[in-house]
Amino acid sequence: MKISYLAWKRLLTLRNAINILNIRLGQETDKNSIKDSKQLKEILITTEEWDLLESLVDVLEQFAEATDYLGGSTYCTYSIINPFIEQIKADLIETSSSDSLQSLPQSPLSHYSTQIINQEINDDDVFADEDLEIQNDLNLSVNQTDDLLNLVKIRLHENLCKYWNFQDPNALLASLLDPRTKNLDNIPAQVRTETIALLHDKLKELKLNYESIPSDSTSSSSSSNKYKNSIFTRFQKSKSRPKTLDNEILEYLKIDEIDWEDDPFIWWRREEKHFHYLSILARKYLPIPAASTASERMFSNARNLM
């Protein structure tokens, strides 16, 4: 899909140059230029098809941006998978109309649509890059291009729901621990409640593991024994009394989400003392990479060095 996006985007950049070439070839009188002009006119797409191509590039652009972002290795990516997918699904369904698809004509458009949609979307890998063989003898009208655009959007939405359904508590736990996405927008209330319950269970398990580790108490001195039962010790104990797990979670959920540009790792380092167990769990889930792109890039660079 990304290859198609890049190819079509480049083609749109060359649109004016192609039109100028078509005009200049039509003005030439030598045989080669006349032959080239005839061949160019045969494969030149219509204005409606240019508009369709531009609309398809706009639709695929957010997929390309998400792919590039999730392939990074120097920032948090795993927790952003669900927000990205949910936003893309919302944009697709908002700008498409299923009503207009009910009147799709049984014309060459149906073959054209099937060819593109099946190869580009309904493959085993939904986002596999495919070399498309676009038929050039189709002159699509405005209504046909609109119908085809809506069809592409709806098929993309359907396959996102089918293959990339991250509305599961285990998959959403990282998003809940990310202070940028902890509100879990666009997630059903029931799933959000289950994710918070899962977070509570994980924290409870983490706390039990930490409490089972014997603490190092060999550093006591005579000066500390002197004030062991004094008012100063009791004051310090009351001051450093840890929060309960429920209070820690509730207080974290009440805080406003941070800006998208902020670094969640820096935020958790700053709030580590405030949310002790949550920060430990965040260090476990947030560094998980969303894709293997970074590893593949590393091996590719290593091969070049060798």
PDB file of C-alpha atoms in Angstrom:
ATOM      1  CA  MET A   1       0.000   0.000   0.000  1.00  0.00           C
ATOM      2  CA  LYS A   2       2.811   2.418   0.829  1.00  0.00           C
ATOM      3  CA  ILE A   3       4.466   1.753  -2.531  1.00  0.00           C
ATOM      4  CA  SER A   4       1.214   2.637  -4.304  1.00  0.00           C
ATOM      5  CA  TYR A   5       0.909   5.785  -2.197  1.00  0.00           C
ATOM      6  CA  LEU A   6       4.439   6.939  -3.027  1.00  0.00           C
ATOM      7  CA  ALA A   7       4.031   6.120  -6.731  1.00  0.00           C
ATOM      8  CA  TRP A   8       0.720   7.965  -7.023  1.00  0.00           C
ATOM      9  CA  LYS A   9       2.034  10.928  -5.053  1.00  0.00           C
ATOM     10  CA  ARG A  10       4.991  11.183  -7.414  1.00  0.00           C
ATOM     11  CA  LEU A  11       2.672  10.907 -10.415  1.00  0.00           C
ATOM     12  CA  LEU A  12       0.591  13.819  -9.111  1.00  0.00           C
ATOM     13  CA  THR A  13       3.774  15.860  -8.798  1.00  0.00           C
ATOM     14  CA  LEU A  14       4.461  15.202 -12.482  1.00  0.00           C
ATOM     15  CA  ARG A  15       0.901  16.014 -13.599  1.00  0.00           C
ATOM     16  CA  ASN A  16       1.688  19.473 -14.992  1.00  0.00           C
ATOM     17  CA  ALA A  17       4.827  18.218 -16.717  1.00  0.00           C
ATOM     18  CA  ILE A  18       2.838  15.398 -18.356  1.00  0.00           C
ATOM     19  CA  ASN A  19       0.204  17.838 -19.609  1.00  0.00           C
ATOM     20  CA  ILE A  20       2.871  20.174 -21.002  1.00  0.00           C
ATOM     21  CA  LEU A  21       4.565  17.246 -22.741  1.00  0.00           C
ATOM     22  CA  ASN A  22       1.241  16.197 -24.255  1.00  0.00           C
ATOM     23  CA  ILE A  23       0.664  19.689 -25.673  1.00  0.00           C
ATOM     24  CA  ARG A  24       4.180  20.035 -27.076  1.00  0.00           C
ATOM     25  CA  LEU A  25       4.152  16.610 -28.699  1.00  0.00           C
ATOM     26  CA  GLY A  26       0.843  17.491 -30.353  1.00  0.00           C
ATOM     27  CA  GLN A  27       2.476  20.531 -31.947  1.00  0.00           C
ATOM     28  CA  GLU A  28       5.383  18.606 -33.469  1.00  0.00           C
ATOM     29  CA  THR A  29       5.288  17.435 -37.088  1.00  0.00           C
ATOM     30  CA  ASP A  30       7.973  14.737 -37.237  1.00  0.00           C
ATOM     31  CA  LYS A  31       6.872  11.108 -37.279  1.00  0.00           C
ATOM     32  CA  ASN A  32       8.466  10.099 -33.969  1.00  0.00           C
ATOM     33  CA  SER A  33       6.812  12.945 -32.090  1.00  0.00           C
ATOM     34  CA  ILE A  34       3.442  12.210 -33.699  1.00  0.00           C
ATOM     35  CA  LYS A  35       3.806   8.549 -32.714  1.00  0.00           C
ATOM     36  CA  ASP A  36       4.789   9.458 -29.142  1.00  0.00           C
ATOM     37  CA  SER A  37       1.904  11.907 -28.918  1.00  0.00           C
ATOM     38  CA  LYS A  38      -0.560   9.230 -30.008  1.00  0.00           C
ATOM     39  CA  GLN A  39       0.785   6.738 -27.461  1.00  0.00           C
ATOM     40  CA  LEU A  40       0.678   9.326 -24.680  1.00  0.00           C
ATOM     41  CA  LYS A  41      -2.931  10.237 -25.463  1.00  0.00           C
ATOM     42  CA  GLU A  42      -3.897   6.552 -25.263  1.00  0.00           C
ATOM     43  CA  ILE A  43      -2.581   6.153 -21.716  1.00  0.00           C
ATOM     44  CA  LEU A  44      -3.344   9.661 -20.453  1.00  0.00           C
ATOM     45  CA  ILE A  45      -5.959   9.566 -17.706  1.00  0.00           C
ATOM     46  CA  THR A  46      -8.930  11.899 -17.555  1.00  0.00           C
ATOM     47  CA  THR A  47      -9.447  14.866 -15.254  1.00  0.00           C
ATOM     48  CA  GLU A  48     -11.865  12.832 -13.141  1.00  0.00           C
ATOM     49  CA  GLU A  49      -9.269  10.088 -12.768  1.00  0.00           C
ATOM     50  CA  TRP A  50      -6.631  12.637 -11.741  1.00  0.00           C
ATOM     51  CA  ASP A  51      -9.043  13.867  -9.073  1.00  0.00           C
ATOM     52  CA  LEU A  52      -9.655  10.286  -7.945  1.00  0.00           C
ATOM     53  CA  LEU A  53      -5.918   9.685  -7.719  1.00  0.00           C
ATOM     54  CA  GLU A  54      -5.505  12.817  -5.622  1.00  0.00           C
ATOM     55  CA  SER A  55      -8.292  11.708  -3.275  1.00  0.00           C
ATOM     56  CA  LEU A  56      -6.774   8.228  -2.935  1.00  0.00           C
ATOM     57  CA  VAL A  57      -3.425   9.768  -2.030  1.00  0.00           C
ATOM     58  CA  ASP A  58      -5.145  11.814   0.682  1.00  0.00           C
ATOM     59  CA  VAL A  59      -6.740   8.638   2.072  1.00  0.00           C
ATOM     60  CA  LEU A  60      -3.510   6.638   2.015  1.00  0.00           C
ATOM     61  CA  GLU A  61      -1.392   9.454   3.423  1.00  0.00           C
ATOM     62  CA  GLN A  62      -2.459   8.779   7.011  1.00  0.00           C
ATOM     63  CA  PHE A  63      -1.555   5.093   6.570  1.00  0.00           C
ATOM     64  CA  ALA A  64       1.908   6.117   5.353  1.00  0.00           C
ATOM     65  CA  GLU A  65       2.365   8.542   8.248  1.00  0.00           C
ATOM     66  CA  ALA A  66       1.310   5.905  10.789  1.00  0.00           C
ATOM     67  CA  THR A  67       3.638   3.328   9.219  1.00  0.00           C
ATOM     68  CA  ASP A  68       6.617   5.697   9.355  1.00  0.00           C
ATOM     69  CA  TYR A  69       5.886   6.769  12.932  1.00  0.00           C
ATOM     70  CA  LEU A  70       5.374   3.243  14.274  1.00  0.00           C
ATOM     71  CA  GLY A  71       8.639   2.164  12.669  1.00  0.00           C
ATOM     72  CA  GLY A  72      10.646   4.505  14.895  1.00  0.00           C
ATOM     73  CA  SER A  73      13.027   3.335  17.608  1.00  0.00           C
ATOM     74  CA  THR A  74      13.819   6.432  19.675  1.00  0.00           C
ATOM     75  CA  TYR A  75      10.358   7.104  21.103  1.00  0.00           C
ATOM     76  CA  CYS A  76       7.289   5.317  22.458  1.00  0.00           C
ATOM     77  CA  THR A  77       5.352   3.515  19.698  1.00  0.00           C
ATOM     78  CA  TYR A  78       3.488   0.483  21.070  1.00  0.00           C
ATOM     79  CA  SER A  79       0.973   2.536  23.043  1.00  0.00           C
ATOM     80  CA  ILE A  80       0.099   4.599  19.952  1.00  0.00           C
ATOM     81  CA  ILE A  81      -1.052   1.694  17.763  1.00  0.00           C
ATOM     82  CA  ASN A  82      -4.643   1.725  18.986  1.00  0.00           C
ATOM     83  CA  PRO A  83      -5.102   5.548  18.898  1.00  0.00           C
ATOM     84  CA  PHE A  84      -3.722   5.632  15.356  1.00  0.00           C
ATOM     85  CA  ILE A  85      -5.993   2.856  14.114  1.00  0.00           C
ATOM     86  CA  GLU A  86      -9.094   4.229  15.824  1.00  0.00           C
ATOM     87  CA  GLN A  87      -8.460   7.704  14.385  1.00  0.00           C
ATOM     88  CA  ILE A  88      -7.958   6.322  10.879  1.00  0.00           C
ATOM     89  CA  LYS A  89     -11.144   4.249  11.153  1.00  0.00           C
ATOM     90  CA  ALA A  90     -13.079   7.296  12.344  1.00  0.00           C
ATOM     91  CA  ASP A  91     -11.766   9.394   9.440  1.00  0.00           C
ATOM     92  CA  LEU A  92     -12.613   6.698   6.890  1.00  0.00           C
ATOM     93  CA  ILE A  93     -16.176   6.169   8.048  1.00  0.00           C
ATOM     94  CA  GLU A  94     -16.776   9.908   8.418  1.00  0.00           C
ATOM     95  CA  THR A  95     -15.803  10.738   4.836  1.00  0.00           C
ATOM     96  CA  SER A  96     -17.475   7.760   3.142  1.00  0.00           C
ATOM     97  CA  SER A  97     -21.119   7.096   2.399  1.00  0.00           C
ATOM     98  CA  SER A  98     -22.425   3.544   2.214  1.00  0.00           C
ATOM     99  CA  ASP A  99     -25.688   4.778   0.654  1.00  0.00           C
ATOM    100  CA  SER A 100     -23.935   5.806  -2.543  1.00  0.00           C
ATOM    101  CA  LEU A 101     -22.508   2.301  -2.950  1.00  0.00           C
ATOM    102  CA  GLN A 102     -25.932   0.720  -3.260  1.00  0.00           C
ATOM    103  CA  SER A 103     -26.312   2.257  -6.710  1.00  0.00           C
ATOM    104  CA  LEU A 104     -22.951   1.160  -8.123  1.00  0.00           C
ATOM    105  CA  PRO A 105     -23.479   0.426 -11.825  1.00  0.00           C
ATOM    106  CA  GLN A 106     -22.648  -2.974 -13.289  1.00  0.00           C
ATOM    107  CA  SER A 107     -20.127  -1.585 -15.739  1.00  0.00           C
ATOM    108  CA  PRO A 108     -16.388  -1.821 -16.332  1.00  0.00           C
ATOM    109  CA  LEU A 109     -16.143   0.029 -13.023  1.00  0.00           C
ATOM    110  CA  SER A 110     -17.045  -3.152 -11.152  1.00  0.00           C
ATOM    111  CA  HIS A 111     -14.117  -4.982 -12.737  1.00  0.00           C
ATOM    112  CA  TYR A 112     -11.876  -1.996 -12.131  1.00  0.00           C
ATOM    113  CA  SER A 113     -12.941  -1.847  -8.477  1.00  0.00           C
ATOM    114  CA  THR A 114     -12.536  -5.574  -7.940  1.00  0.00           C
ATOM    115  CA  GLN A 115      -9.093  -5.537  -9.484  1.00  0.00           C
ATOM    116  CA  ILE A 116      -7.808  -2.744  -7.279  1.00  0.00           C
ATOM    117  CA  ILE A 117      -9.598  -3.594  -4.039  1.00  0.00           C
ATOM    118  CA  ASN A 118      -8.803  -7.311  -4.126  1.00  0.00           C
ATOM    119  CA  GLN A 119      -5.123  -6.830  -4.927  1.00  0.00           C
ATOM    120  CA  GLU A 120      -4.548  -3.847  -2.678  1.00  0.00           C
ATOM    121  CA  ILE A 121      -6.734  -4.612   0.347  1.00  0.00           C
ATOM    122  CA  ASN A 122      -8.096  -8.154   0.531  1.00  0.00           C
ATOM    123  CA  ASP A 123      -4.769  -9.940   0.337  1.00  0.00           C
ATOM    124  CA  ASP A 124      -3.533 -12.195   3.149  1.00  0.00           C
ATOM    125  CA  ASP A 125      -1.510  -9.227   4.371  1.00  0.00           C
ATOM    126  CA  VAL A 126      -3.892  -6.286   4.392  1.00  0.00           C
ATOM    127  CA  PHE A 127      -1.144  -3.750   3.872  1.00  0.00           C
ATOM    128  CA  ALA A 128       0.995  -5.726   1.431  1.00  0.00           C
ATOM    129  CA  ASP A 129       2.570  -3.733  -1.365  1.00  0.00           C
ATOM    130  CA  GLU A 130       1.206  -4.786  -4.733  1.00  0.00           C
ATOM    131  CA  ASP A 131       2.023  -3.832  -8.296  1.00  0.00           C
ATOM    132  CA  LEU A 132      -1.308  -2.857  -9.773  1.00  0.00           C
ATOM    133  CA  GLU A 133      -2.198  -3.302 -13.435  1.00  0.00           C
ATOM    134  CA  ILE A 134      -4.613  -0.451 -13.992  1.00  0.00           C
ATOM    135  CA  GLN A 135      -6.678  -0.676 -17.130  1.00  0.00           C
ATOM    136  CA  ASN A 136      -6.253   2.449 -19.180  1.00  0.00           C
ATOM    137  CA  ASP A 137      -9.275   2.089 -21.431  1.00  0.00           C
ATOM    138  CA  LEU A 138     -11.709   3.145 -18.708  1.00  0.00           C
ATOM    139  CA  ASN A 139     -13.077   6.651 -18.790  1.00  0.00           C
ATOM    140  CA  LEU A 140     -14.596   7.084 -15.368  1.00  0.00           C
ATOM    141  CA  SER A 141     -17.229   9.726 -14.824  1.00  0.00           C
ATOM    142  CA  VAL A 142     -17.428  11.928 -11.747  1.00  0.00           C
ATOM    143  CA  ASN A 143     -20.087   9.725 -10.132  1.00  0.00           C
ATOM    144  CA  GLN A 144     -18.096   6.578 -10.838  1.00  0.00           C
ATOM    145  CA  THR A 145     -14.914   7.976  -9.311  1.00  0.00           C
ATOM    146  CA  ASP A 146     -16.848   9.088  -6.224  1.00  0.00           C
ATOM    147  CA  ASP A 147     -18.356   5.613  -5.898  1.00  0.00           C
ATOM    148  CA  LEU A 148     -14.960   3.981  -6.272  1.00  0.00           C
ATOM    149  CA  LEU A 149     -13.430   6.306  -3.674  1.00  0.00           C
ATOM    150  CA  ASN A 150     -16.195   5.467  -1.204  1.00  0.00           C
ATOM    151  CA  LEU A 151     -15.731   1.771  -1.922  1.00  0.00           C
ATOM    152  CA  VAL A 152     -12.006   1.991  -1.170  1.00  0.00           C
ATOM    153  CA  LYS A 153     -12.661   3.793   2.116  1.00  0.00           C
ATOM    154  CA  ILE A 154     -15.288   1.303   3.253  1.00  0.00           C
ATOM    155  CA  ARG A 155     -13.167  -1.720   2.336  1.00  0.00           C
ATOM    156  CA  LEU A 156     -10.214  -0.213   4.196  1.00  0.00           C
ATOM    157  CA  HIS A 157     -12.410   0.381   7.245  1.00  0.00           C
ATOM    158  CA  GLU A 158     -13.778  -3.165   7.130  1.00  0.00           C
ATOM    159  CA  ASN A 159     -10.318  -4.687   6.973  1.00  0.00           C
ATOM    160  CA  LEU A 160      -8.984  -2.473   9.748  1.00  0.00           C
ATOM    161  CA  CYS A 161     -11.803  -3.746  11.952  1.00  0.00           C
ATOM    162  CA  LYS A 162     -11.125  -7.336  10.891  1.00  0.00           C
ATOM    163  CA  TYR A 163      -7.341  -7.551  11.012  1.00  0.00           C
ATOM    164  CA  TRP A 164      -6.351  -4.742  13.371  1.00  0.00           C
ATOM    165  CA  ASN A 165      -8.816  -4.951  16.244  1.00  0.00           C
ATOM    166  CA  PHE A 166      -6.855  -3.700  19.254  1.00  0.00           C
ATOM    167  CA  GLN A 167      -9.866  -3.157  21.495  1.00  0.00           C
ATOM    168  CA  ASP A 168      -8.651  -5.770  23.956  1.00  0.00           C
ATOM    169  CA  PRO A 169      -7.531  -5.021  27.551  1.00  0.00           C
ATOM    170  CA  ASN A 170      -4.130  -6.678  27.048  1.00  0.00           C
ATOM    171  CA  ALA A 171      -3.455  -4.619  23.917  1.00  0.00           C
ATOM    172  CA  LEU A 172      -4.776  -1.416  25.502  1.00  0.00           C
ATOM    173  CA  LEU A 173      -2.723  -1.657  28.687  1.00  0.00           C
ATOM    174  CA  ALA A 174       0.216   0.199  27.138  1.00  0.00           C
ATOM    175  CA  SER A 175      -2.120   2.957  25.907  1.00  0.00           C
ATOM    176  CA  LEU A 176      -3.536   3.267  29.426  1.00  0.00           C
ATOM    177  CA  LEU A 177      -0.010   3.652  30.826  1.00  0.00           C
ATOM    178  CA  ASP A 178       0.862   6.328  28.270  1.00  0.00           C
ATOM    179  CA  PRO A 179      -0.022   9.738  29.776  1.00  0.00           C
ATOM    180  CA  ARG A 180      -0.788  10.999  26.251  1.00  0.00           C
ATOM    181  CA  THR A 181      -3.495   8.397  25.569  1.00  0.00           C
ATOM    182  CA  LYS A 182      -4.610   7.184  29.014  1.00  0.00           C
ATOM    183  CA  ASN A 183      -8.203   8.375  28.536  1.00  0.00           C
ATOM    184  CA  LEU A 184      -8.670   5.664  25.871  1.00  0.00           C
ATOM    185  CA  ASP A 185     -10.839   7.823  23.640  1.00  0.00           C
ATOM    186  CA  ASN A 186     -13.056   6.017  21.095  1.00  0.00           C
ATOM    187  CA  ILE A 187     -12.934   2.877  23.247  1.00  0.00           C
ATOM    188  CA  PRO A 188     -16.204   1.370  24.589  1.00  0.00           C
ATOM    189  CA  ALA A 189     -16.779   1.990  28.292  1.00  0.00           C
ATOM    190  CA  GLN A 190     -16.909  -1.734  29.038  1.00  0.00           C
ATOM    191  CA  VAL A 191     -13.511  -2.354  27.427  1.00  0.00           C
ATOM    192  CA  ARG A 192     -12.045   0.644  29.240  1.00  0.00           C
ATOM    193  CA  THR A 193     -13.321  -0.693  32.582  1.00  0.00           C
ATOM    194  CA  GLU A 194     -11.827  -4.114  31.836  1.00  0.00           C
ATOM    195  CA  THR A 195      -8.487  -2.500  30.953  1.00  0.00           C
ATOM    196  CA  ILE A 196      -8.408  -0.584  34.245  1.00  0.00           C
ATOM    197  CA  ALA A 197      -9.253  -3.806  36.105  1.00  0.00           C
ATOM    198  CA  LEU A 198      -6.393  -5.556  34.307  1.00  0.00           C
ATOM    199  CA  LEU A 199      -4.073  -2.712  35.311  1.00  0.00           C
ATOM    200  CA  HIS A 200      -5.129  -3.168  38.941  1.00  0.00           C
ATOM    201  CA  ASP A 201      -4.384  -6.906  38.747  1.00  0.00           C
ATOM    202  CA  LYS A 202      -0.962  -6.247  37.217  1.00  0.00           C
ATOM    203  CA  LEU A 203      -0.141  -3.726  39.954  1.00  0.00           C
ATOM    204  CA  LYS A 204      -1.294  -6.113  42.659  1.00  0.00           C
ATOM    205  CA  GLU A 205       0.924  -8.853  41.260  1.00  0.00           C
ATOM    206  CA  LEU A 206       3.833  -6.428  40.985  1.00  0.00           C
ATOM    207  CA  LYS A 207       3.419  -5.286  44.583  1.00  0.00           C
ATOM    208  CA  LEU A 208       3.347  -8.864  45.885  1.00  0.00           C
ATOM    209  CA  ASN A 209       6.556  -9.637  44.011  1.00  0.00           C
ATOM    210  CA  TYR A 210       8.286  -6.580  45.428  1.00  0.00           C
ATOM    211  CA  GLU A 211       7.138  -7.272  48.975  1.00  0.00           C
ATOM    212  CA  SER A 212       8.437 -10.832  48.761  1.00  0.00           C
ATOM    213  CA  ILE A 213      11.974  -9.527  48.144  1.00  0.00           C
ATOM    214  CA  PRO A 214      13.804  -9.112  51.516  1.00  0.00           C
ATOM    215  CA  SER A 215      14.879  -5.537  52.124  1.00  0.00           C
ATOM    216  CA  ASP A 216      18.405  -4.591  53.128  1.00  0.00           C
ATOM    217  CA  SER A 217      18.232  -3.444  56.748  1.00  0.00           C
ATOM    218  CA  THR A 218      21.897  -3.811  57.635  1.00  0.00           C
ATOM    219  CA  SER A 219      22.623  -0.110  57.335  1.00  0.00           C
ATOM    220  CA  SER A 220      21.168   0.844  60.721  1.00  0.00           C
ATOM    221  CA  SER A 221      23.504   2.746  63.017  1.00  0.00           C
ATOM    222  CA  SER A 222      23.611   3.754  66.618  1.00  0.00           C
ATOM    223  CA  SER A 223      22.337   7.216  65.777  1.00  0.00           C
ATOM    224  CA  SER A 224      19.260   5.780  64.061  1.00  0.00           C
ATOM    225  CA  ASN A 225      18.603   3.427  66.981  1.00  0.00           C
ATOM    226  CA  LYS A 226      18.726   6.391  69.278  1.00  0.00           C
ATOM    227  CA  TYR A 227      15.660   7.919  67.588  1.00  0.00           C
ATOM    228  CA  LYS A 228      14.009   4.623  66.668  1.00  0.00           C
ATOM    229  CA  ASN A 229      10.840   5.262  68.651  1.00  0.00           C
ATOM    230  CA  SER A 230      11.044   9.023  68.801  1.00  0.00           C
ATOM    231  CA  ILE A 231       8.548  11.539  67.446  1.00  0.00           C
ATOM    232  CA  PHE A 232      10.870  12.203  64.511  1.00  0.00           C
ATOM    233  CA  THR A 233      10.606   8.604  63.313  1.00  0.00           C
ATOM    234  CA  ARG A 234       6.827   8.566  63.637  1.00  0.00           C
ATOM    235  CA  PHE A 235       6.641  11.853  61.748  1.00  0.00           C
ATOM    236  CA  GLN A 236       8.763  10.471  58.917  1.00  0.00           C
ATOM    237  CA  LYS A 237       6.642   7.295  58.705  1.00  0.00           C
ATOM    238  CA  SER A 238       3.418   9.251  58.406  1.00  0.00           C
ATOM    239  CA  LYS A 239       4.990  11.485  55.788  1.00  0.00           C
ATOM    240  CA  SER A 240       6.256   8.624  53.587  1.00  0.00           C
ATOM    241  CA  ARG A 241       3.238   6.325  53.893  1.00  0.00           C
ATOM    242  CA  PRO A 242       2.685   4.845  50.404  1.00  0.00           C
ATOM    243  CA  LYS A 243      -0.581   5.148  48.507  1.00  0.00           C
ATOM    244  CA  THR A 244      -2.871   2.187  48.101  1.00  0.00           C
ATOM    245  CA  LEU A 245      -3.051   0.712  44.620  1.00  0.00           C
ATOM    246  CA  ASP A 246      -6.600   1.985  44.125  1.00  0.00           C
ATOM    247  CA  ASN A 247      -5.624   5.517  45.102  1.00  0.00           C
ATOM    248  CA  GLU A 248      -2.580   5.411  42.857  1.00  0.00           C
ATOM    249  CA  ILE A 249      -4.675   4.368  39.854  1.00  0.00           C
ATOM    250  CA  LEU A 250      -7.501   6.818  40.569  1.00  0.00           C
ATOM    251  CA  GLU A 251      -5.116   9.722  41.023  1.00  0.00           C
ATOM    252  CA  TYR A 252      -3.329   8.847  37.788  1.00  0.00           C
ATOM    253  CA  LEU A 253      -6.590   8.653  35.828  1.00  0.00           C
ATOM    254  CA  LYS A 254      -7.738  12.039  37.145  1.00  0.00           C
ATOM    255  CA  ILE A 255      -4.697  13.816  35.751  1.00  0.00           C
ATOM    256  CA  ASP A 256      -5.121  15.479  32.357  1.00  0.00           C
ATOM    257  CA  GLU A 257      -3.427  13.909  29.372  1.00  0.00           C
ATOM    258  CA  ILE A 258      -0.137  15.471  28.378  1.00  0.00           C
ATOM    259  CA  ASP A 259       0.471  16.977  24.942  1.00  0.00           C
ATOM    260  CA  TRP A 260       1.242  14.733  21.994  1.00  0.00           C
ATOM    261  CA  GLU A 261       4.721  16.251  21.606  1.00  0.00           C
ATOM    262  CA  ASP A 262       5.674  15.470  25.225  1.00  0.00           C
ATOM    263  CA  ASP A 263       7.812  12.443  26.026  1.00  0.00           C
ATOM    264  CA  PRO A 264       6.011   9.862  28.219  1.00  0.00           C
ATOM    265  CA  PHE A 265       9.342   8.482  29.440  1.00  0.00           C
ATOM    266  CA  ILE A 266      10.371  11.885  30.784  1.00  0.00           C
ATOM    267  CA  TRP A 267       6.923  12.286  32.373  1.00  0.00           C
ATOM    268  CA  TRP A 268       7.177   8.960  34.199  1.00  0.00           C
ATOM    269  CA  ARG A 269      10.710   9.746  35.380  1.00  0.00           C
ATOM    270  CA  ARG A 270       9.405  12.978  36.853  1.00  0.00           C
ATOM    271  CA  GLU A 271       6.359  11.294  38.467  1.00  0.00           C
ATOM    272  CA  GLU A 272       8.174   8.150  39.610  1.00  0.00           C
ATOM    273  CA  LYS A 273       7.926   8.972  43.307  1.00  0.00           C
ATOM    274  CA  HIS A 274       4.308  10.009  42.968  1.00  0.00           C
ATOM    275  CA  PHE A 275       3.193   6.814  41.179  1.00  0.00           C
ATOM    276  CA  HIS A 276       5.693   4.226  42.362  1.00  0.00           C
ATOM    277  CA  TYR A 277       4.191   0.966  41.112  1.00  0.00           C
ATOM    278  CA  LEU A 278       2.615   2.507  38.009  1.00  0.00           C
ATOM    279  CA  SER A 279       5.993   3.880  36.936  1.00  0.00           C
ATOM    280  CA  ILE A 280       7.544   0.418  37.264  1.00  0.00           C
ATOM    281  CA  LEU A 281       4.802  -1.073  35.112  1.00  0.00           C
ATOM    282  CA  ALA A 282       5.130   1.753  32.574  1.00  0.00           C
ATOM    283  CA  ARG A 283       8.846   1.012  32.197  1.00  0.00           C
ATOM    284  CA  LYS A 284       7.881  -2.552  31.326  1.00  0.00           C
ATOM    285  CA  TYR A 285       5.231  -1.850  28.660  1.00  0.00           C
ATOM    286  CA  LEU A 286       6.051   1.482  27.021  1.00  0.00           C
ATOM    287  CA  PRO A 287       9.478   0.510  25.569  1.00  0.00           C
ATOM    288  CA  ILE A 288       7.909  -2.349  23.569  1.00  0.00           C
ATOM    289  CA  PRO A 289       8.421  -1.592  19.842  1.00  0.00           C
ATOM    290  CA  ALA A 290       5.321  -1.486  17.660  1.00  0.00           C
ATOM    291  CA  ALA A 291       7.112  -2.963  14.645  1.00  0.00           C
ATOM    292  CA  SER A 292      10.295  -4.788  13.720  1.00  0.00           C
ATOM    293  CA  THR A 293      11.389  -1.983  11.405  1.00  0.00           C
ATOM    294  CA  ALA A 294      14.186  -0.841  13.706  1.00  0.00           C
ATOM    295  CA  SER A 295      15.675  -4.348  13.941  1.00  0.00           C
ATOM    296  CA  GLU A 296      15.440  -4.841  10.186  1.00  0.00           C
ATOM    297  CA  ARG A 297      17.107  -1.479   9.640  1.00  0.00           C
ATOM    298  CA  MET A 298      19.922  -2.411  12.032  1.00  0.00           C
ATOM    299  CA  PHE A 299      20.639  -5.708  10.256  1.00  0.00           C
ATOM    300  CA  SER A 300      20.518  -3.944   6.897  1.00  0.00           C
ATOM    301  CA  ASN A 301      23.042  -1.340   8.050  1.00  0.00           C
ATOM    302  CA  ALA A 302      25.261  -4.053   9.544  1.00  0.00           C
ATOM    303  CA  ARG A 303      25.310  -5.861   6.200  1.00  0.00           C
ATOM    304  CA  ASN A 304      26.393  -2.655   4.484  1.00  0.00           C
ATOM    305  CA  LEU A 305      29.234  -2.221   6.984  1.00  0.00           C
ATOM    306  CA  MET A 306      30.436  -5.762   6.417  1.00  0.00           C
TER     307      MET A 306
END
